[in-house]
């Protein structure tokens, strides 16, 4: 049985004050979250604050990105050993906003995945198709290409220490959620793709759904056989909404 997992992606949001308030709100309702591991992925600069606020709590935390390089002349970057120093458990890699706005390639995402794992950080690998790709029946090709780039570089065994998030780009921040059946279809495809290399790894890897998950649609998404939880953007900025989503994984 795979552990349920709900991760919040705060993106470029928050202040010291709002993050402290948000975390206090989430912490105060955590006794109702019985089954899911809960993580928050904060803007880099707030990670020390998050670490301090979550000390001795059941909530873990991570970053929204990580450099593929360990150190050197890469102005503005943050590396996996730096994140490790602050005890980040997770780092999101290949979020569609990074792929589209910052032109991150499949190969770069794969390098970030490996860089995180080299320092004991579990990558949350995001994959997903754009609207035009879905409309031209290319969803599986796109997801397979994104996945295969990481399998080729990191190896199938690396997925024992990783999480995958299926996030259809057309559903992110748009209020349009994939139906539970649409999401399940792609999740099953991802698991089958991994199973071609190693069925045991495919069976144990957690595959999250992301894309306008809200308290009112989380339960039906999480009820699908291959959906193990969610990567939550907008709704993770509201403590009670985020807690409802975490409880939907119960
Ligand atoms: C995300 O950015 O990973 C995401 C799923 O965003 P939202 O929940 O706002 O669609």
Short mmCIF file of N, CA and C in Angstrom, two decimals, residues 112-180:
data_model
loop_
_atom_site.label_atom_id
_atom_site.label_comp_id
_atom_site.label_asym_id
_atom_site.label_seq_id
_atom_site.Cartn_x
_atom_site.Cartn_y
_atom_site.Cartn_z
N UNK A 112 18.56 17.87 -12.81
CA UNK A 112 18.12 18.38 -11.49
C UNK A 112 17.66 17.22 -10.61
N UNK A 113 16.96 16.28 -11.21
CA UNK A 113 16.47 15.09 -10.50
C UNK A 113 17.66 14.36 -9.87
N UNK A 114 18.70 14.16 -10.67
CA UNK A 114 19.89 13.44 -10.19
C UNK A 114 20.61 14.28 -9.13
N UNK A 115 20.72 15.58 -9.36
CA UNK A 115 21.42 16.45 -8.40
C UNK A 115 20.73 16.38 -7.04
N UNK A 116 19.41 16.43 -7.02
CA UNK A 116 18.67 16.34 -5.75
C UNK A 116 18.96 15.01 -5.07
N UNK A 117 18.82 13.94 -5.82
CA UNK A 117 19.01 12.61 -5.21
C UNK A 117 20.44 12.41 -4.71
N UNK A 118 21.41 12.99 -5.39
CA UNK A 118 22.80 12.85 -4.95
C UNK A 118 23.01 13.37 -3.53
N UNK A 119 22.12 14.24 -3.10
CA UNK A 119 22.25 14.79 -1.75
C UNK A 119 21.08 14.35 -0.86
N UNK A 120 20.45 13.27 -1.24
CA UNK A 120 19.44 12.69 -0.36
C UNK A 120 18.13 13.45 -0.34
N UNK A 121 17.89 14.26 -1.38
CA UNK A 121 16.62 14.99 -1.47
C UNK A 121 15.74 14.27 -2.48
N UNK A 122 14.48 14.05 -2.10
CA UNK A 122 13.58 13.32 -3.01
C UNK A 122 13.00 14.29 -4.03
N UNK A 123 13.26 14.05 -5.31
CA UNK A 123 12.64 14.92 -6.31
C UNK A 123 11.15 14.61 -6.46
N UNK A 124 10.38 15.66 -6.65
CA UNK A 124 8.98 15.50 -7.08
C UNK A 124 9.00 15.89 -8.55
N UNK A 125 9.02 14.90 -9.41
CA UNK A 125 9.18 15.13 -10.86
C UNK A 125 7.81 15.44 -11.48
N UNK A 126 7.66 16.65 -12.01
CA UNK A 126 6.40 17.02 -12.65
C UNK A 126 6.43 16.70 -14.14
N UNK A 127 5.37 16.10 -14.60
CA UNK A 127 5.19 15.83 -16.04
C UNK A 127 3.76 16.22 -16.40
N UNK A 128 3.55 16.51 -17.68
CA UNK A 128 2.19 16.84 -18.09
C UNK A 128 2.16 17.55 -19.42
N UNK A 129 1.03 17.43 -20.08
CA UNK A 129 0.89 17.96 -21.44
C UNK A 129 0.20 19.31 -21.46
N UNK A 130 0.47 20.08 -22.51
CA UNK A 130 -0.24 21.34 -22.73
C UNK A 130 -1.56 21.05 -23.44
N UNK A 131 -2.43 22.05 -23.44
CA UNK A 131 -3.77 21.84 -24.01
C UNK A 131 -3.71 21.36 -25.46
N UNK A 132 -2.87 22.02 -26.26
CA UNK A 132 -2.82 21.65 -27.68
C UNK A 132 -2.28 20.23 -27.85
N UNK A 133 -1.45 19.81 -26.93
CA UNK A 133 -0.93 18.44 -27.00
C UNK A 133 -2.02 17.43 -26.64
N UNK A 134 -2.84 17.77 -25.66
CA UNK A 134 -3.97 16.88 -25.35
C UNK A 134 -4.92 16.82 -26.54
N UNK A 135 -5.19 18.00 -27.11
CA UNK A 135 -6.16 18.04 -28.20
C UNK A 135 -5.67 17.31 -29.45
N UNK A 136 -4.35 17.21 -29.57
CA UNK A 136 -3.86 16.45 -30.73
C UNK A 136 -3.48 15.01 -30.33
N UNK A 137 -4.07 14.56 -29.22
CA UNK A 137 -3.86 13.18 -28.76
C UNK A 137 -2.40 12.84 -28.49
N UNK A 138 -1.68 13.84 -28.01
CA UNK A 138 -0.25 13.63 -27.77
C UNK A 138 0.09 13.48 -26.29
N UNK A 139 -0.92 13.40 -25.45
CA UNK A 139 -0.67 13.36 -24.01
C UNK A 139 0.35 12.28 -23.65
N UNK A 140 0.10 11.06 -24.12
CA UNK A 140 0.98 9.95 -23.72
C UNK A 140 2.39 10.13 -24.27
N UNK A 141 2.49 10.65 -25.50
CA UNK A 141 3.83 10.88 -26.08
C UNK A 141 4.63 11.88 -25.25
N UNK A 142 3.95 12.95 -24.85
CA UNK A 142 4.64 14.00 -24.09
C UNK A 142 5.08 13.48 -22.73
N UNK A 143 4.16 12.83 -22.04
CA UNK A 143 4.47 12.32 -20.70
C UNK A 143 5.57 11.25 -20.79
N UNK A 144 5.50 10.40 -21.80
CA UNK A 144 6.52 9.36 -21.98
C UNK A 144 7.89 10.01 -22.24
N UNK A 145 7.90 11.04 -23.07
CA UNK A 145 9.18 11.71 -23.37
C UNK A 145 9.79 12.33 -22.10
N UNK A 146 8.95 12.99 -21.31
CA UNK A 146 9.43 13.65 -20.09
C UNK A 146 9.94 12.62 -19.09
N UNK A 147 9.23 11.51 -19.01
CA UNK A 147 9.60 10.43 -18.08
C UNK A 147 10.86 9.71 -18.55
N UNK A 148 10.89 9.41 -19.83
CA UNK A 148 12.01 8.62 -20.37
C UNK A 148 13.34 9.37 -20.23
N UNK A 149 13.29 10.70 -20.32
CA UNK A 149 14.53 11.48 -20.19
C UNK A 149 15.12 11.26 -18.80
N UNK A 150 14.26 11.16 -17.81
CA UNK A 150 14.75 10.96 -16.43
C UNK A 150 15.18 9.51 -16.23
N UNK A 151 14.40 8.59 -16.78
CA UNK A 151 14.79 7.17 -16.64
C UNK A 151 16.16 6.95 -17.30
N UNK A 152 16.36 7.57 -18.46
CA UNK A 152 17.62 7.38 -19.18
C UNK A 152 18.80 7.91 -18.37
N UNK A 153 18.62 9.02 -17.71
CA UNK A 153 19.75 9.62 -16.98
C UNK A 153 19.92 9.03 -15.58
N UNK A 154 18.80 8.83 -14.89
CA UNK A 154 18.88 8.46 -13.47
C UNK A 154 18.72 6.96 -13.24
N UNK A 155 18.10 6.28 -14.20
CA UNK A 155 17.86 4.84 -14.04
C UNK A 155 16.54 4.59 -13.33
N UNK A 156 15.95 3.46 -13.62
CA UNK A 156 14.63 3.15 -13.06
C UNK A 156 14.68 3.00 -11.54
N UNK A 157 15.79 2.48 -11.03
CA UNK A 157 15.89 2.27 -9.57
C UNK A 157 15.78 3.58 -8.80
N UNK A 158 16.16 4.69 -9.46
CA UNK A 158 16.12 5.98 -8.76
C UNK A 158 14.70 6.36 -8.36
N UNK A 159 13.71 5.76 -9.02
CA UNK A 159 12.32 6.11 -8.70
C UNK A 159 11.87 5.52 -7.36
N UNK A 160 12.71 4.69 -6.75
CA UNK A 160 12.41 4.24 -5.38
C UNK A 160 12.45 5.41 -4.41
N UNK A 161 13.24 6.42 -4.76
CA UNK A 161 13.41 7.59 -3.88
C UNK A 161 12.92 8.85 -4.56
N UNK A 162 11.80 8.75 -5.23
CA UNK A 162 11.26 9.91 -5.94
C UNK A 162 9.75 9.85 -5.96
N UNK A 163 9.16 10.98 -6.30
CA UNK A 163 7.71 11.08 -6.43
C UNK A 163 7.46 11.67 -7.81
N UNK A 164 6.38 11.25 -8.45
CA UNK A 164 6.01 11.82 -9.75
C UNK A 164 4.72 12.62 -9.55
N UNK A 165 4.63 13.77 -10.20
CA UNK A 165 3.36 14.51 -10.18
C UNK A 165 2.90 14.68 -11.62
N UNK A 166 1.72 14.14 -11.90
CA UNK A 166 1.12 14.38 -13.21
C UNK A 166 0.32 15.67 -13.12
N UNK A 167 0.74 16.67 -13.89
CA UNK A 167 0.08 17.97 -13.86
C UNK A 167 -0.22 18.41 -15.28
N UNK A 168 -1.43 18.17 -15.76
CA UNK A 168 -1.77 18.68 -17.09
C UNK A 168 -1.67 20.20 -17.06
N UNK A 169 -0.89 20.76 -17.97
CA UNK A 169 -0.61 22.19 -17.92
C UNK A 169 -1.90 23.01 -18.02
N UNK A 170 -2.85 22.51 -18.79
CA UNK A 170 -4.12 23.23 -18.99
C UNK A 170 -4.97 23.28 -17.71
N UNK A 171 -4.58 22.51 -16.71
CA UNK A 171 -5.37 22.48 -15.47
C UNK A 171 -4.70 23.28 -14.35
N UNK A 172 -3.47 23.75 -14.59
CA UNK A 172 -2.74 24.43 -13.51
C UNK A 172 -3.16 25.88 -13.40
N UNK A 173 -3.70 26.21 -12.24
CA UNK A 173 -4.07 27.59 -11.95
C UNK A 173 -5.22 28.11 -12.79
N UNK A 174 -5.91 27.22 -13.50
CA UNK A 174 -6.95 27.67 -14.42
C UNK A 174 -8.35 27.41 -13.87
N UNK A 175 -8.43 26.62 -12.81
CA UNK A 175 -9.74 26.23 -12.31
C UNK A 175 -10.32 25.05 -13.08
N UNK A 176 -9.66 24.64 -14.16
CA UNK A 176 -10.11 23.46 -14.93
C UNK A 176 -9.37 22.24 -14.40
N UNK A 177 -10.08 21.34 -13.77
CA UNK A 177 -9.41 20.14 -13.27
C UNK A 177 -9.62 19.02 -14.27
N UNK A 178 -8.63 18.13 -14.38
CA UNK A 178 -8.87 16.91 -15.15
C UNK A 178 -9.95 16.12 -14.40
N UNK A 179 -10.80 15.44 -15.11
CA UNK A 179 -11.78 14.61 -14.40
C UNK A 179 -10.99 13.47 -13.75
N UNK A 180 -11.55 12.87 -12.70
CA UNK A 180 -10.84 11.76 -12.06
C UNK A 180 -10.48 10.68 -13.07
#
